[in-house]
Amino acid sequence: MSTASLSEQDRSRRALCHPDGQKSCGACCGMYNHRQTAEPELMARLRHRTEAFRREASIDDAASLRAFRQKWEDPPEVKLLGELASCPFLGLLDGLDTRGRVGCLVHPLQNDGVDGRDCGVYDRHTCEDYLCAAHAVLKREEVNLVLAAVPDSYLYGLVITNPRLIRTFFELAATERGAYPQARELSDPAVVAAAAEFFSLVRSWPYRAADGIFGSVVPGEGLETHRRAHPAGEGLRQPVDTLLIGLGTRTLSQPELADARGLLLGAVSRFARALG
């Protein structure tokens, strides 16, 4: 283990991982890589593991950290992507509050500079350097709206790692109102509320497939993935269907398809109207 601290530049680069004091993202640590992805079960699992870490491990004892990893690391058969690492040191950072931040229990910022990440599934250099695609793809105004509209870590991690869903939501609203949303418009409380309504569908989408937690990406064997089949099958496509796929939608009957499209078009229209 080593002692380390992050520079201000490092912290700013990781703004999407820990953007504020209320929520954070644990997706690349394997937070959602489990066959039981419902929010209550997932957050209860993190709480249970955090409690166990406090009982069984010590940041100053590398042997205890290695033993904890061996005991608590998920086996391939319970993961959606069996060969994708899921770090057992991902836990709750705000006491045991499942509505608070998630993150690394052995990170130096959580342990007075002592770094235990070399005992995890990735070494500390990999953890330090990796940034997901959202950092490069999303525009600052898109990020700011997500931060304002999404209240908790479970939902935040699912939304911020789905840039195509966010961008398509913006684009459909722009088509409806005739102008792309501007940064100055996005801080309006009515706009934030309309966006929050849409993003909440990521949490509670009634037509999500059993393996739809990753949106358009379907997990296969090992590390294999493929693109989700269109929910309409061979039927006519509509622009809003990109949102359907991004929400991990299963194959739908015609009545279900009409209802699903209506739910999404309604959310887009309310966002566009709030923008003015």
Coordinates of C-alpha atoms in Angstrom, one line a residue:
M1 CA 0.0 0.0 0.0
S2 CA 1.1 3.6 -0.5
T3 CA 0.3 7.0 0.8
A4 CA -1.0 9.5 -1.8
S5 CA -3.1 12.5 -2.4
L6 CA -4.9 13.8 -5.5
S7 CA -4.0 17.1 -7.0
E8 CA -6.8 19.7 -7.7
Q9 CA -6.4 18.9 -11.4
D10 CA -7.0 15.2 -10.8
R11 CA -10.1 16.0 -8.8
S12 CA -11.5 18.1 -11.5
R13 CA -10.9 15.4 -14.1
R14 CA -13.0 13.1 -12.0
A15 CA -15.9 15.5 -11.7
L16 CA -18.3 12.9 -13.2
C17 CA -17.2 10.2 -10.7
H18 CA -17.7 12.4 -7.6
P19 CA -19.4 15.6 -8.9
D20 CA -20.8 16.9 -5.6
G21 CA -21.3 15.9 -2.0
Q22 CA -24.6 14.1 -2.6
K23 CA -24.1 11.5 -5.2
S24 CA -21.4 9.6 -7.2
C25 CA -20.9 6.9 -9.8
G26 CA -19.7 3.4 -9.1
A27 CA -20.3 1.9 -12.6
C28 CA -16.7 1.2 -13.6
C29 CA -16.2 -0.5 -10.2
G30 CA -18.9 -3.0 -11.1
M31 CA -21.8 -1.5 -9.2
Y32 CA -24.4 -2.7 -11.8
N33 CA -22.6 -5.9 -12.9
H34 CA -24.9 -8.3 -11.1
R35 CA -27.9 -10.4 -12.0
Q36 CA -29.9 -8.8 -9.3
T37 CA -30.0 -5.2 -10.4
A38 CA -33.1 -3.9 -8.7
E39 CA -32.3 -0.8 -6.6
P40 CA -33.4 -2.2 -3.2
E41 CA -31.3 -5.4 -3.6
L42 CA -28.3 -3.6 -5.1
M43 CA -28.1 -0.9 -2.4
A44 CA -28.7 -3.4 0.3
R45 CA -25.8 -5.4 -1.0
L46 CA -23.5 -2.4 -0.8
R47 CA -24.7 -1.6 2.7
H48 CA -24.1 -5.2 3.8
R49 CA -20.6 -5.2 2.3
T50 CA -19.7 -1.8 3.8
E51 CA -20.7 -3.1 7.3
A52 CA -18.6 -6.2 6.7
F53 CA -15.6 -4.1 5.6
R54 CA -15.7 -2.1 8.8
R55 CA -15.8 -5.3 10.9
E56 CA -13.3 -7.4 9.0
A57 CA -10.8 -5.2 7.3
S58 CA -8.3 -2.5 8.2
I59 CA -6.7 -0.1 5.7
D60 CA -3.4 -0.5 7.5
D61 CA -3.4 -4.3 7.2
A62 CA -2.9 -5.5 3.6
A63 CA -3.5 -9.1 4.6
S64 CA -7.0 -8.2 5.9
L65 CA -7.8 -6.4 2.7
R66 CA -6.7 -9.4 0.6
A67 CA -8.8 -11.7 2.8
F68 CA -11.8 -9.4 2.4
R69 CA -11.5 -9.4 -1.3
Q70 CA -11.3 -13.2 -1.5
K71 CA -14.4 -13.4 0.6
W72 CA -16.5 -10.7 -0.9
E73 CA -15.6 -10.6 -4.6
D74 CA -18.5 -11.7 -6.7
P75 CA -18.1 -15.0 -8.6
P76 CA -18.7 -15.0 -12.4
E77 CA -22.0 -16.8 -12.1
V78 CA -23.8 -13.9 -10.3
K79 CA -22.5 -11.2 -12.7
L80 CA -24.1 -10.1 -15.9
L81 CA -20.6 -9.9 -17.5
G82 CA -18.9 -12.8 -15.8
E83 CA -15.3 -11.9 -16.7
L84 CA -15.7 -8.1 -16.0
A85 CA -14.1 -7.2 -12.7
S86 CA -16.4 -6.1 -9.9
C87 CA -14.5 -4.6 -7.0
P88 CA -15.6 -5.7 -3.5
F89 CA -14.2 -2.5 -2.1
L90 CA -17.0 -0.5 -3.6
G91 CA -19.2 0.6 -0.7
L92 CA -21.2 3.4 0.9
L93 CA -19.3 6.6 1.8
D94 CA -21.8 8.5 3.8
G95 CA -22.2 6.3 6.8
L96 CA -24.7 3.6 5.7
D97 CA -26.9 6.0 3.8
T98 CA -28.0 4.2 0.6
R99 CA -29.2 7.5 -0.8
G100 CA -25.7 9.0 -0.4
R101 CA -22.4 8.6 -2.2
V102 CA -20.9 5.3 -3.3
G103 CA -17.2 4.8 -3.8
C104 CA -13.9 3.2 -2.9
L105 CA -13.6 2.1 0.7
V106 CA -9.8 1.8 0.3
H107 CA -9.2 5.1 -1.5
P108 CA -6.6 7.4 0.1
L109 CA -9.1 10.3 0.3
Q110 CA -11.2 8.1 2.5
N111 CA -8.3 6.9 4.7
D112 CA -6.1 9.9 5.6
G113 CA -3.9 9.3 2.6
V114 CA -3.4 5.5 3.0
D115 CA -4.0 3.8 -0.3
G116 CA -5.3 0.2 -0.3
R117 CA -6.3 0.0 -4.0
D118 CA -3.5 -2.3 -4.9
C119 CA -5.4 -5.0 -3.0
G120 CA -8.5 -4.5 -5.3
V121 CA -9.4 -5.9 -8.7
Y122 CA -7.5 -3.0 -10.3
D123 CA -4.3 -1.5 -9.1
R124 CA -4.2 2.1 -8.0
H125 CA -2.7 3.3 -11.2
T126 CA -5.5 1.9 -13.3
C127 CA -8.1 3.3 -10.9
E128 CA -6.3 6.7 -11.0
D129 CA -6.0 7.0 -14.7
Y130 CA -9.3 5.5 -16.1
L131 CA -12.0 7.8 -17.3
C132 CA -15.2 6.5 -18.9
A133 CA -16.4 7.6 -22.3
A134 CA -18.9 10.1 -20.8
H135 CA -16.0 12.4 -19.8
A136 CA -15.2 12.8 -23.5
V137 CA -18.6 12.7 -25.1
L138 CA -20.9 14.8 -22.9
K139 CA -21.1 18.5 -23.2
R140 CA -20.8 20.6 -20.0
E141 CA -24.4 21.8 -20.2
E142 CA -25.6 18.2 -20.5
V143 CA -23.6 17.2 -17.5
N144 CA -24.9 20.2 -15.5
L145 CA -28.5 19.3 -16.2
V146 CA -27.9 15.7 -15.1
L147 CA -26.3 16.9 -11.9
A148 CA -29.2 19.2 -11.2
A149 CA -31.9 16.7 -12.1
V150 CA -30.6 13.4 -10.6
P151 CA -30.7 13.1 -6.8
D152 CA -28.9 9.9 -5.8
S153 CA -26.0 7.6 -6.7
Y154 CA -28.0 4.6 -7.9
L155 CA -29.8 6.7 -10.6
Y156 CA -26.8 9.0 -11.3
G157 CA -24.5 6.1 -12.3
L158 CA -27.0 4.7 -14.7
V159 CA -27.7 8.1 -16.3
I160 CA -24.2 9.6 -16.6
T161 CA -22.8 6.5 -18.2
N162 CA -25.5 6.5 -20.9
P163 CA -24.4 9.5 -23.0
R164 CA -26.4 8.5 -26.0
L165 CA -29.6 8.6 -23.9
I166 CA -28.8 12.1 -22.6
R167 CA -27.9 13.4 -26.1
T168 CA -30.9 11.9 -27.8
F169 CA -33.2 13.5 -25.1
F170 CA -31.6 16.9 -25.9
E171 CA -31.9 16.4 -29.7
L172 CA -35.5 15.3 -29.6
A173 CA -36.4 18.3 -27.5
A174 CA -34.4 20.6 -29.9
T175 CA -36.3 19.2 -32.9
E176 CA -39.7 19.8 -31.2
R177 CA -38.9 23.4 -30.2
G178 CA -36.7 24.3 -33.1
A179 CA -33.6 25.2 -31.2
Y180 CA -31.0 23.3 -29.2
P181 CA -31.1 23.9 -25.4
Q182 CA -28.7 26.6 -24.2
A183 CA -26.8 26.5 -21.0
R184 CA -28.6 29.6 -19.6
E185 CA -32.0 27.9 -20.1
L186 CA -31.1 24.7 -18.3
S187 CA -30.9 26.1 -14.8
D188 CA -34.6 27.1 -14.8
P189 CA -36.4 25.0 -12.1
A190 CA -39.2 24.0 -14.5
V191 CA -36.6 22.7 -17.0
V192 CA -34.8 20.8 -14.3
A193 CA -38.0 19.3 -13.1
A194 CA -39.0 18.1 -16.6
A195 CA -35.5 16.6 -17.0
A196 CA -35.8 14.9 -13.6
E197 CA -39.1 13.3 -14.7
F198 CA -37.4 11.9 -17.8
F199 CA -34.3 10.6 -16.0
S200 CA -36.5 8.9 -13.4
L201 CA -37.6 6.6 -16.1
V202 CA -34.2 5.0 -16.0
R203 CA -35.0 3.9 -12.5
S204 CA -38.5 2.7 -13.1
W205 CA -38.9 2.0 -16.8
P206 CA -41.7 -0.6 -16.9
Y207 CA -40.6 -2.1 -20.2
R208 CA -37.0 -2.8 -19.3
A209 CA -35.6 -6.2 -20.2
A210 CA -34.3 -8.5 -17.5
D211 CA -30.8 -7.7 -18.7
G212 CA -31.5 -4.1 -19.6
I213 CA -29.5 -2.4 -16.8
F214 CA -26.8 -1.5 -19.3
G215 CA -29.3 0.1 -21.7
S216 CA -28.5 -0.6 -25.4
V217 CA -25.7 -3.0 -24.4
V218 CA -26.7 -6.6 -24.0
P219 CA -24.3 -8.7 -21.8
G220 CA -23.2 -12.0 -23.2
E221 CA -20.7 -14.7 -22.2
G222 CA -17.6 -13.6 -20.4
L223 CA -16.8 -10.1 -21.7
E224 CA -18.9 -10.4 -24.9
T225 CA -21.6 -7.8 -25.5
H226 CA -23.9 -7.0 -28.4
R227 CA -26.4 -4.3 -29.3
R228 CA -29.9 -4.7 -28.1
A229 CA -32.5 -5.7 -30.6
H230 CA -35.0 -3.1 -31.6
P231 CA -38.1 -3.3 -29.4
A232 CA -40.4 -2.9 -32.4
G233 CA -38.9 -6.0 -34.1
E234 CA -39.3 -5.5 -37.9
G235 CA -41.8 -2.8 -37.5
L236 CA -41.5 0.9 -38.5
R237 CA -38.8 2.9 -36.6
Q238 CA -39.3 6.3 -35.1
P239 CA -36.7 8.8 -33.8
V240 CA -37.9 8.3 -30.2
D241 CA -36.9 4.6 -30.5
T242 CA -33.3 5.5 -29.7
L243 CA -34.6 6.3 -26.2
L244 CA -36.4 3.0 -26.1
I245 CA -33.1 1.1 -26.8
G246 CA -31.2 3.3 -24.4
L247 CA -33.6 2.4 -21.6
G248 CA -32.9 -1.3 -22.2
T249 CA -36.4 -2.0 -23.6
R250 CA -37.4 -5.6 -24.3
T251 CA -39.3 -6.6 -27.4
L252 CA -42.8 -5.1 -27.3
S253 CA -46.2 -5.9 -28.6
Q254 CA -47.9 -3.2 -30.7
P255 CA -50.0 -1.9 -27.8
E256 CA -46.9 -1.9 -25.5
L257 CA -44.9 -0.1 -28.2
A258 CA -47.5 2.6 -28.6
D259 CA -47.6 3.1 -24.8
A260 CA -43.8 3.2 -24.4
R261 CA -43.4 5.7 -27.2
G262 CA -46.1 7.8 -25.8
L263 CA -44.5 7.9 -22.3
L264 CA -41.2 9.0 -23.8
L265 CA -42.7 11.5 -26.3
G266 CA -44.7 13.0 -23.4
A267 CA -41.5 13.5 -21.4
V268 CA -39.7 15.0 -24.3
S269 CA -42.6 17.4 -25.0
R270 CA -42.7 18.6 -21.3
F271 CA -39.0 19.3 -21.4
A272 CA -39.3 21.2 -24.7
R273 CA -42.2 23.3 -23.4
A274 CA -40.3 24.1 -20.2
L275 CA -37.5 25.3 -22.3
G276 CA -39.9 27.7 -24.0

